[in-house]
Amino acid sequence: MNKHKIITISRQYGSGGRIVGKLLAERLGIPFYDNELITLAAEKTGLSKECFVNAEETSAGNLLLSLTTLTPSIDSYGLPLNEKIFLVQSQVIKEVAEKGSCVIVGRSADYVLSDTENCINVFLQADLKDRVKRAVSQYGLSEKNAESTVIKTDKRRAGYYSYFTGLKWGKADNYDLILNTSRMDLEKIVDVIEKYVSLR
């Protein structure tokens, strides 16, 4: 790559987004951020990692937060904890993006970096049966509860995204590429994204 590029990957639960993101980052020789963002945000605030992990489960309603309120210290006095967490996490995402090219999975990074030049936003989806299968085989969910967990997780992600961005999660307008990982193996999905990045 001859230009600074950021690739964000949003994904349905069980579609293989983390695997694709990690492979893509390795191919491109750039940093990969997923749970690493939680660690960085926790260090910045002194809050536990669990606060950030559970943030998606606590959002409700339809509040659009302005990212112009972000400051290095992010005191956010008077805001509910989940909103403070979103602001801190958003600041961390902006900071890692400013450092150089990278791949970021989840955390509404496509929205947080919507004004960032050379940001490529990808959404990965897959057929429900394939997502359930991956959730059981790779994420360790029990077969009995896997389908309901997959569906509930996506509902939480959609609610979280809508609450903090005012946009619809998974809507084509928000992304440069939408790929179905049921249609080809994950290595080929990485090939497609890598080709798109090179052409951009």
Coordinates of N, CA and C in Angstrom, one line a residue:
M1 N 0.8 -1.2 0.0 CA 0.0 0.0 0.0 C 0.9 1.2 0.0
N2 N 0.6 2.2 -0.9 CA 1.4 3.4 -0.9 C 0.7 4.6 -0.2
K3 N -0.5 4.3 0.3 CA -1.2 5.4 1.1 C -1.6 4.9 2.4
H4 N -1.8 5.8 3.3 CA -2.3 5.5 4.7 C -3.8 5.1 4.5
K5 N -4.1 3.9 4.9 CA -5.5 3.4 4.8 C -6.0 2.7 6.0
I6 N -7.2 3.0 6.4 CA -7.8 2.4 7.5 C -9.0 1.5 7.0
I7 N -9.0 0.2 7.5 CA -10.1 -0.7 7.1 C -10.9 -1.0 8.3
T8 N -12.2 -0.7 8.3 CA -13.0 -1.1 9.4 C -13.9 -2.3 9.0
I9 N -14.1 -3.2 9.9 CA -14.9 -4.4 9.6 C -16.0 -4.5 10.6
S10 N -17.2 -4.3 10.1 CA -18.4 -4.5 10.9 C -18.9 -5.9 10.5
R11 N -19.6 -6.6 11.4 CA -19.9 -8.0 11.1 C -21.1 -8.6 11.9
Q12 N -21.9 -9.4 11.2 CA -22.9 -10.2 11.9 C -22.1 -11.2 12.8
Y13 N -22.7 -11.6 13.9 CA -22.0 -12.5 14.8 C -22.0 -13.9 14.1
G14 N -20.8 -14.5 14.1 CA -20.6 -15.8 13.5 C -20.2 -15.7 12.0
S15 N -20.1 -14.5 11.5 CA -19.7 -14.4 10.0 C -18.2 -14.5 9.8
G16 N -17.4 -14.5 10.8 CA -16.0 -14.6 10.7 C -15.2 -13.3 10.6
G17 N -15.8 -12.3 11.0 CA -15.2 -10.9 10.9 C -13.9 -10.8 11.6
R18 N -13.7 -11.3 12.8 CA -12.5 -11.2 13.5 C -11.4 -12.0 12.7
I19 N -11.7 -13.1 12.2 CA -10.7 -13.9 11.5 C -10.3 -13.2 10.2
V20 N -11.3 -12.7 9.5 CA -11.0 -12.0 8.2 C -10.1 -10.7 8.5
G21 N -10.5 -10.0 9.6 CA -9.7 -8.8 9.9 C -8.3 -9.1 10.3
K22 N -8.1 -10.2 11.0 CA -6.7 -10.5 11.4 C -5.9 -11.0 10.2
L23 N -6.5 -11.8 9.4 CA -5.8 -12.3 8.2 C -5.5 -11.1 7.3
L24 N -6.4 -10.2 7.1 CA -6.2 -9.0 6.3 C -5.0 -8.2 6.8
A25 N -5.0 -7.9 8.1 CA -4.0 -7.1 8.7 C -2.6 -7.8 8.5
E26 N -2.6 -9.1 8.6 CA -1.3 -9.8 8.4 C -0.8 -9.7 7.0
R27 N -1.8 -9.9 6.0 CA -1.4 -9.7 4.6 C -0.9 -8.4 4.3
L28 N -1.5 -7.3 4.9 CA -1.1 -6.0 4.5 C 0.1 -5.5 5.4
G29 N 0.4 -6.3 6.4 CA 1.5 -5.9 7.3 C 1.2 -4.6 8.1
I30 N -0.1 -4.5 8.6 CA -0.5 -3.4 9.4 C -1.1 -3.8 10.7
P31 N -1.2 -3.0 11.7 CA -1.8 -3.4 13.0 C -3.2 -3.8 12.9
F32 N -3.6 -4.7 13.8 CA -5.0 -5.2 13.9 C -5.6 -4.8 15.3
Y33 N -6.8 -4.2 15.3 CA -7.4 -3.9 16.6 C -8.8 -4.4 16.7
D34 N -9.0 -5.2 17.8 CA -10.3 -5.7 18.1 C -10.4 -5.5 19.6
N35 N -10.1 -6.6 20.4 CA -10.2 -6.5 21.8 C -9.0 -5.6 22.3
E36 N -8.0 -5.4 21.5 CA -6.9 -4.5 21.9 C -7.5 -3.1 22.2
L37 N -8.5 -2.7 21.5 CA -9.1 -1.4 21.7 C -9.7 -1.3 23.2
I38 N -10.3 -2.4 23.6 CA -10.8 -2.4 25.0 C -9.7 -2.2 26.0
T39 N -8.6 -2.9 25.8 CA -7.4 -2.8 26.7 C -6.9 -1.3 26.7
L40 N -6.8 -0.7 25.5 CA -6.3 0.7 25.5 C -7.3 1.6 26.1
A41 N -8.6 1.4 25.9 CA -9.6 2.3 26.5 C -9.7 2.1 28.0
A42 N -9.5 0.9 28.5 CA -9.5 0.6 29.9 C -8.3 1.3 30.6
E43 N -7.2 1.3 29.9 CA -6.0 1.9 30.4 C -6.2 3.4 30.5
K44 N -6.9 4.0 29.5 CA -7.1 5.5 29.5 C -8.0 5.9 30.6
T45 N -8.9 5.1 31.0 CA -9.9 5.6 31.9 C -9.7 5.0 33.3
G46 N -9.0 3.9 33.4 CA -8.9 3.2 34.7 C -10.1 2.3 35.0
L47 N -11.1 2.2 34.1 CA -12.2 1.3 34.2 C -11.8 -0.1 33.9
S48 N -12.6 -1.1 34.3 CA -12.2 -2.5 34.0 C -12.6 -2.8 32.6
K49 N -11.9 -3.8 32.0 CA -12.2 -4.2 30.7 C -13.7 -4.7 30.6
E50 N -14.2 -5.3 31.6 CA -15.6 -5.8 31.6 C -16.6 -4.7 31.3
C51 N -16.3 -3.4 31.8 CA -17.2 -2.3 31.5 C -17.4 -2.1 30.0
F52 N -16.3 -2.3 29.3 CA -16.3 -2.1 27.8 C -16.9 -3.2 27.1
V53 N -16.6 -4.4 27.6 CA -17.2 -5.7 27.0 C -18.7 -5.6 27.1
N54 N -19.2 -5.2 28.2 CA -20.7 -5.2 28.5 C -21.4 -4.0 27.9
A55 N -20.7 -3.0 27.4 CA -21.3 -1.8 26.9 C -22.4 -2.0 25.9
E56 N -22.2 -2.9 25.0 CA -23.2 -3.2 24.0 C -24.6 -3.6 24.6
E57 N -24.5 -4.2 25.7 CA -25.7 -4.8 26.3 C -26.5 -3.7 27.1
T58 N -25.9 -2.5 27.4 CA -26.5 -1.6 28.2 C -27.1 -0.4 27.5
S59 N -26.9 -0.3 26.2 CA -27.4 0.9 25.4 C -28.9 0.6 25.1
A60 N -29.6 1.7 25.1 CA -31.0 1.7 24.8 C -31.5 3.0 24.2
G61 N -32.6 3.1 23.6 CA -33.1 4.3 23.1 C -32.5 4.7 21.7
N62 N -32.5 6.0 21.4 CA -32.0 6.4 20.1 C -31.3 7.7 20.2
L63 N -30.2 7.8 21.0 CA -29.5 9.0 21.2 C -28.3 9.1 20.3
L64 N -28.2 10.3 19.6 CA -27.1 10.5 18.7 C -26.1 11.4 19.4
L65 N -24.9 10.8 19.7 CA -23.9 11.6 20.4 C -23.0 12.3 19.4
S66 N -22.6 13.5 19.6 CA -21.7 14.3 18.8 C -20.3 13.9 19.2
L67 N -19.5 13.5 18.2 CA -18.1 13.1 18.5 C -17.3 14.4 18.6
T68 N -17.8 15.6 18.4 CA -17.1 16.8 18.6 C -16.9 17.1 20.1
T69 N -17.5 16.3 20.9 CA -17.3 16.5 22.4 C -16.1 15.8 22.9
L70 N -15.5 15.0 22.0 CA -14.3 14.2 22.4 C -13.1 15.1 22.8
T71 N -12.6 14.9 23.9 CA -11.4 15.6 24.3 C -10.4 14.6 24.8
P72 N -9.1 14.9 24.9 CA -8.1 14.0 25.4 C -8.4 13.4 26.8
S73 N -9.0 14.2 27.7 CA -9.3 13.7 29.0 C -10.7 13.0 29.1
I74 N -11.6 13.4 28.3 CA -12.9 12.9 28.2 C -13.6 12.7 29.6
D75 N -13.8 13.8 30.2 CA -14.4 13.8 31.6 C -15.9 13.4 31.4
S76 N -16.6 14.0 30.4 CA -18.0 13.6 30.1 C -18.9 13.7 31.3
Y77 N -18.7 14.7 32.1 CA -19.4 14.8 33.4 C -20.9 14.7 33.2
G78 N -21.6 13.8 34.0 CA -23.0 13.7 33.9 C -23.6 12.7 32.9
L79 N -22.7 12.2 32.0 CA -23.2 11.2 31.1 C -23.3 9.8 31.7
P80 N -24.3 9.0 31.3 CA -24.3 7.6 31.8 C -23.0 6.9 31.4
L81 N -22.7 5.9 32.2 CA -21.5 5.1 32.0 C -21.3 4.6 30.6
N82 N -22.4 4.0 30.0 CA -22.2 3.5 28.7 C -21.9 4.5 27.6
E83 N -22.3 5.8 27.8 CA -22.0 6.8 26.9 C -20.6 7.3 27.1
K84 N -20.1 7.4 28.3 CA -18.7 7.7 28.6 C -17.8 6.7 27.9
I85 N -18.2 5.4 28.0 CA -17.4 4.3 27.5 C -17.3 4.5 25.9
F86 N -18.5 4.8 25.3 CA -18.5 5.0 23.9 C -17.5 6.1 23.5
L87 N -17.6 7.2 24.2 CA -16.7 8.4 23.9 C -15.2 8.0 24.0
V88 N -14.9 7.3 25.1 CA -13.5 7.0 25.3 C -13.1 6.0 24.2
Q89 N -13.9 5.0 23.9 CA -13.5 4.1 22.9 C -13.4 4.8 21.6
S90 N -14.2 5.7 21.3 CA -14.2 6.5 20.0 C -12.9 7.3 19.9
Q91 N -12.5 7.8 21.1 CA -11.2 8.6 21.1 C -10.0 7.7 20.8
V92 N -10.1 6.5 21.4 CA -9.0 5.5 21.2 C -8.9 5.1 19.7
I93 N -10.1 4.9 19.1 CA -10.2 4.5 17.7 C -9.6 5.6 16.8
K94 N -9.9 6.9 17.1 CA -9.3 8.0 16.4 C -7.8 8.0 16.5
E95 N -7.4 7.8 17.7 CA -5.9 7.8 18.0 C -5.1 6.8 17.2
V96 N -5.7 5.5 17.2 CA -4.9 4.5 16.5 C -5.0 4.7 15.0
A97 N -6.1 5.3 14.5 CA -6.2 5.6 13.1 C -5.3 6.7 12.6
E98 N -5.0 7.6 13.5 CA -4.1 8.7 13.2 C -2.6 8.3 13.2
K99 N -2.4 7.2 13.9 CA -1.0 6.7 13.9 C -0.6 6.1 12.6
G100 N -1.5 5.5 11.8 CA -1.2 4.9 10.5 C -2.2 3.9 10.1
S101 N -1.9 3.2 9.0 CA -2.8 2.2 8.4 C -3.1 1.1 9.5
C102 N -4.3 0.6 9.5 CA -4.7 -0.5 10.4 C -6.0 -1.1 10.0
V103 N -6.3 -2.2 10.6 CA -7.6 -2.9 10.5 C -8.3 -2.8 11.9
I104 N -9.6 -2.3 11.9 CA -10.3 -2.2 13.1 C -11.6 -3.0 13.0
V105 N -11.8 -3.9 13.9 CA -13.1 -4.7 13.9 C -14.1 -4.2 14.9
G106 N -15.3 -4.0 14.5 CA -16.4 -3.6 15.4 C -16.3 -2.2 16.0
R107 N -16.9 -2.0 17.1 CA -16.9 -0.7 17.9 C -17.4 0.5 17.2
S108 N -18.3 0.2 16.1 CA -18.9 1.4 15.4 C -17.8 2.2 14.7
A109 N -16.6 1.6 14.4 CA -15.5 2.4 13.9 C -15.8 3.0 12.6
D110 N -16.7 2.4 11.8 CA -17.0 3.1 10.5 C -17.6 4.4 10.7
Y111 N -18.5 4.6 11.8 CA -19.1 5.8 12.1 C -18.1 6.8 12.7
V112 N -17.3 6.3 13.7 CA -16.4 7.1 14.4 C -15.4 7.7 13.4
L113 N -15.0 7.0 12.4 CA -14.0 7.5 11.4 C -14.6 8.0 10.1
S114 N -15.9 8.3 10.2 CA -16.6 8.7 8.9 C -16.0 9.9 8.2
D115 N -15.3 10.7 9.0 CA -14.6 11.9 8.3 C -13.1 11.7 8.1
T116 N -12.7 10.4 8.2 CA -11.3 10.1 8.0 C -11.0 9.7 6.6
E117 N -10.0 10.4 6.0 CA -9.7 10.2 4.6 C -9.1 8.7 4.5
N118 N -9.4 8.1 3.3 CA -8.9 6.8 3.0 C -9.4 5.7 4.0
C119 N -10.6 5.9 4.5 CA -11.2 4.9 5.4 C -12.1 4.0 4.6
I120 N -11.9 2.7 4.6 CA -12.6 1.7 3.8 C -13.5 0.9 4.8
N121 N -14.8 1.0 4.6 CA -15.7 0.3 5.6 C -16.3 -0.9 5.0
V122 N -16.1 -2.1 5.6 CA -16.6 -3.4 5.2 C -17.6 -3.9 6.1
F123 N -18.7 -4.5 5.6 CA -19.7 -5.2 6.4 C -19.7 -6.7 6.0
L124 N -19.5 -7.6 6.9 CA -19.6 -9.0 6.6 C -20.9 -9.6 7.2
Q125 N -21.5 -10.4 6.3 CA -22.7 -11.1 6.8 C -22.6 -12.6 6.3
A126 N -23.5 -13.4 6.8 CA -23.5 -14.8 6.4 C -24.9 -15.4 6.7
D127 N -25.2 -16.5 6.0 CA -26.5 -17.1 6.3 C -26.5 -17.6 7.7
L128 N -27.7 -17.6 8.3 CA -27.9 -17.9 9.7 C -27.3 -19.3 10.1
K129 N -27.6 -20.3 9.2 CA -27.1 -21.6 9.5 C -25.6 -21.7 9.6
D130 N -24.9 -20.9 8.8 CA -23.5 -20.9 8.8 C -22.9 -20.2 10.0
R131 N -23.6 -19.1 10.4 CA -23.2 -18.4 11.5 C -23.3 -19.2 12.8
V132 N -24.4 -19.9 12.9 CA -24.7 -20.8 14.0 C -23.6 -21.9 14.1
K133 N -23.3 -22.5 12.9 CA -22.3 -23.5 12.8 C -20.9 -23.0 13.3
R134 N -20.5 -21.8 12.8 CA -19.3 -21.3 13.3 C -19.3 -20.9 14.8
A135 N -20.4 -20.5 15.3 CA -20.5 -20.1 16.7 C -20.3 -21.4 17.5
V136 N -20.7 -22.5 17.1 CA -20.6 -23.8 17.8 C -19.1 -24.3 17.7
S137 N -18.7 -24.3 16.4 CA -17.4 -25.0 16.2 C -16.2 -24.1 16.6
Q138 N -16.3 -22.8 16.5 CA -15.1 -21.9 16.7 C -15.3 -21.1 18.0
Y139 N -16.5 -20.7 18.3 CA -16.7 -19.9 19.5 C -17.1 -20.6 20.8
G140 N -17.3 -21.9 20.6 CA -17.6 -22.8 21.7 C -19.0 -22.7 22.3
L141 N -20.0 -22.2 21.5 CA -21.4 -22.2 22.0 C -22.0 -23.5 22.0
S142 N -22.9 -23.8 22.9 CA -23.6 -25.1 22.8 C -24.6 -25.1 21.7
E143 N -24.8 -26.2 21.0 CA -25.7 -26.3 19.9 C -27.1 -25.9 20.3
K144 N -27.5 -26.2 21.5 CA -28.9 -25.9 22.0 C -29.2 -24.4 22.0
N145 N -28.2 -23.6 22.4 CA -28.5 -22.2 22.5 C -27.8 -21.3 21.4
A146 N -27.1 -21.9 20.5 CA -26.3 -21.2 19.6 C -27.2 -20.2 18.7
E147 N -28.2 -20.7 18.1 CA -29.0 -19.9 17.2 C -29.6 -18.7 17.9
S148 N -30.2 -18.9 19.1 CA -30.7 -17.7 19.9 C -29.7 -16.7 20.3
T149 N -28.5 -17.3 20.6 CA -27.4 -16.4 21.0 C -26.9 -15.5 19.8
V150 N -26.8 -16.2 18.6 CA -26.4 -15.4 17.4 C -27.4 -14.3 17.1
I151 N -28.7 -14.7 17.2 CA -29.7 -13.7 16.8 C -29.8 -12.5 17.9
K152 N -29.7 -12.9 19.1 CA -29.7 -11.9 20.2 C -28.5 -11.0 20.1
T153 N -27.3 -11.5 19.8 CA -26.1 -10.7 19.7 C -26.2 -9.7 18.6
D154 N -26.7 -10.1 17.5 CA -26.9 -9.2 16.4 C -27.9 -8.1 16.7
K155 N -28.9 -8.4 17.4 CA -29.9 -7.4 17.9 C -29.3 -6.4 18.8
R156 N -28.4 -6.9 19.7 CA -27.7 -6.0 20.6 C -26.7 -5.1 19.8
R157 N -26.0 -5.6 18.8 CA -25.1 -4.8 18.0 C -25.9 -3.8 17.2
A158 N -27.0 -4.2 16.6 CA -27.8 -3.2 15.9 C -28.4 -2.1 16.8
G159 N -28.8 -2.5 18.0 CA -29.3 -1.5 18.9 C -28.2 -0.5 19.4
Y160 N -27.0 -1.1 19.7 CA -25.9 -0.3 20.1 C -25.5 0.7 19.0
Y161 N -25.4 0.2 17.7 CA -25.0 1.1 16.6 C -26.1 2.2 16.4
S162 N -27.3 1.8 16.4 CA -28.4 2.8 16.2 C -28.4 3.9 17.3
Y163 N -28.2 3.4 18.6 CA -28.2 4.3 19.7 C -27.2 5.4 19.6
F164 N -26.0 5.0 19.3 CA -24.8 5.9 19.3 C -24.6 6.6 17.9
T165 N -25.2 6.2 16.9 CA -24.9 6.8 15.6 C -26.1 7.4 14.9
G166 N -27.3 6.9 15.3 CA -28.5 7.3 14.6 C -28.7 6.7 13.2
L167 N -27.8 5.7 12.9 CA -27.9 5.0 11.6 C -28.3 3.6 11.8
K168 N -28.6 2.9 10.6 CA -29.0 1.5 10.7 C -27.8 0.6 10.4
W169 N -27.6 -0.2 11.4 CA -26.5 -1.2 11.3 C -26.7 -2.1 10.1
G170 N -25.7 -2.3 9.3 CA -25.8 -3.2 8.1 C -26.4 -2.6 6.9
K171 N -26.8 -1.4 6.9 CA -27.4 -0.7 5.8 C -26.3 -0.4 4.8
A172 N -26.5 -0.7 3.5 CA -25.5 -0.6 2.4 C -24.9 0.8 2.4
D173 N -25.7 1.8 2.6 CA -25.2 3.2 2.5 C -24.0 3.5 3.4
N174 N -23.8 2.7 4.5 CA -22.8 3.0 5.4 C -21.5 2.3 5.1
Y175 N -21.4 1.5 4.1 CA -20.2 0.7 3.8 C -19.8 0.8 2.4
D176 N -18.5 0.5 2.2 CA -17.9 0.4 0.8 C -18.1 -0.9 0.2
L177 N -18.0 -2.0 1.1 CA -18.2 -3.4 0.6 C -19.1 -4.1 1.6
I178 N -20.0 -4.9 1.1 CA -20.8 -5.8 1.9 C -20.6 -7.2 1.3
L179 N -20.0 -8.1 2.1 CA -19.7 -9.5 1.5 C -20.4 -10.5 2.4
N180 N -20.8 -11.6 1.7 CA -21.4 -12.7 2.4 C -20.4 -13.8 2.5
T181 N -20.0 -14.1 3.7 CA -19.0 -15.1 3.9 C -19.5 -16.6 3.7
S182 N -20.8 -16.7 3.5 CA -21.3 -18.0 3.1 C -21.1 -18.4 1.7
R183 N -20.7 -17.4 0.9 CA -20.6 -17.6 -0.5 C -19.2 -18.0 -1.0
M184 N -18.2 -17.8 -0.1 CA -16.8 -18.2 -0.4 C -16.1 -18.4 0.9
D185 N -14.9 -19.1 0.9 CA -14.2 -19.3 2.2 C -13.5 -17.9 2.6
L186 N -13.2 -17.9 3.8 CA -12.7 -16.6 4.4 C -11.4 -16.1 3.8
E187 N -10.5 -17.0 3.3 CA -9.3 -16.6 2.6 C -9.7 -15.9 1.4
K188 N -10.7 -16.3 0.6 CA -11.1 -15.6 -0.6 C -11.8 -14.3 -0.3
I189 N -12.5 -14.2 0.8 CA -13.1 -13.0 1.3 C -11.9 -12.0 1.5
V190 N -10.9 -12.4 2.2 CA -9.7 -11.6 2.4 C -9.1 -11.1 1.1
D191 N -9.0 -12.0 0.1 CA -8.5 -11.7 -1.2 C -9.3 -10.5 -1.8
V192 N -10.6 -10.6 -1.7 CA -11.5 -9.6 -2.3 C -11.3 -8.2 -1.6
I193 N -11.2 -8.2 -0.3 CA -11.0 -6.9 0.4 C -9.6 -6.4 0.1
E194 N -8.6 -7.3 0.1 CA -7.2 -6.8 -0.2 C -7.2 -6.2 -1.6
K195 N -7.8 -6.8 -2.6 CA -7.9 -6.3 -4.0 C -8.5 -4.9 -4.0
Y196 N -9.6 -4.8 -3.3 CA -10.3 -3.5 -3.2 C -9.4 -2.4 -2.6
V197 N -8.8 -2.8 -1.5 CA -7.9 -1.8 -0.9 C -6.8 -1.4 -1.8
S198 N -6.2 -2.3 -2.6 CA -5.1 -1.9 -3.5 C -5.6 -1.0 -4.6
L199 N -6.9 -1.2 -5.0 CA -7.5 -0.4 -6.1 C -7.8 1.0 -5.6
R200 N -8.1 1.1 -4.3 CA -8.5 2.4 -3.8 C -7.2 3.3 -3.6

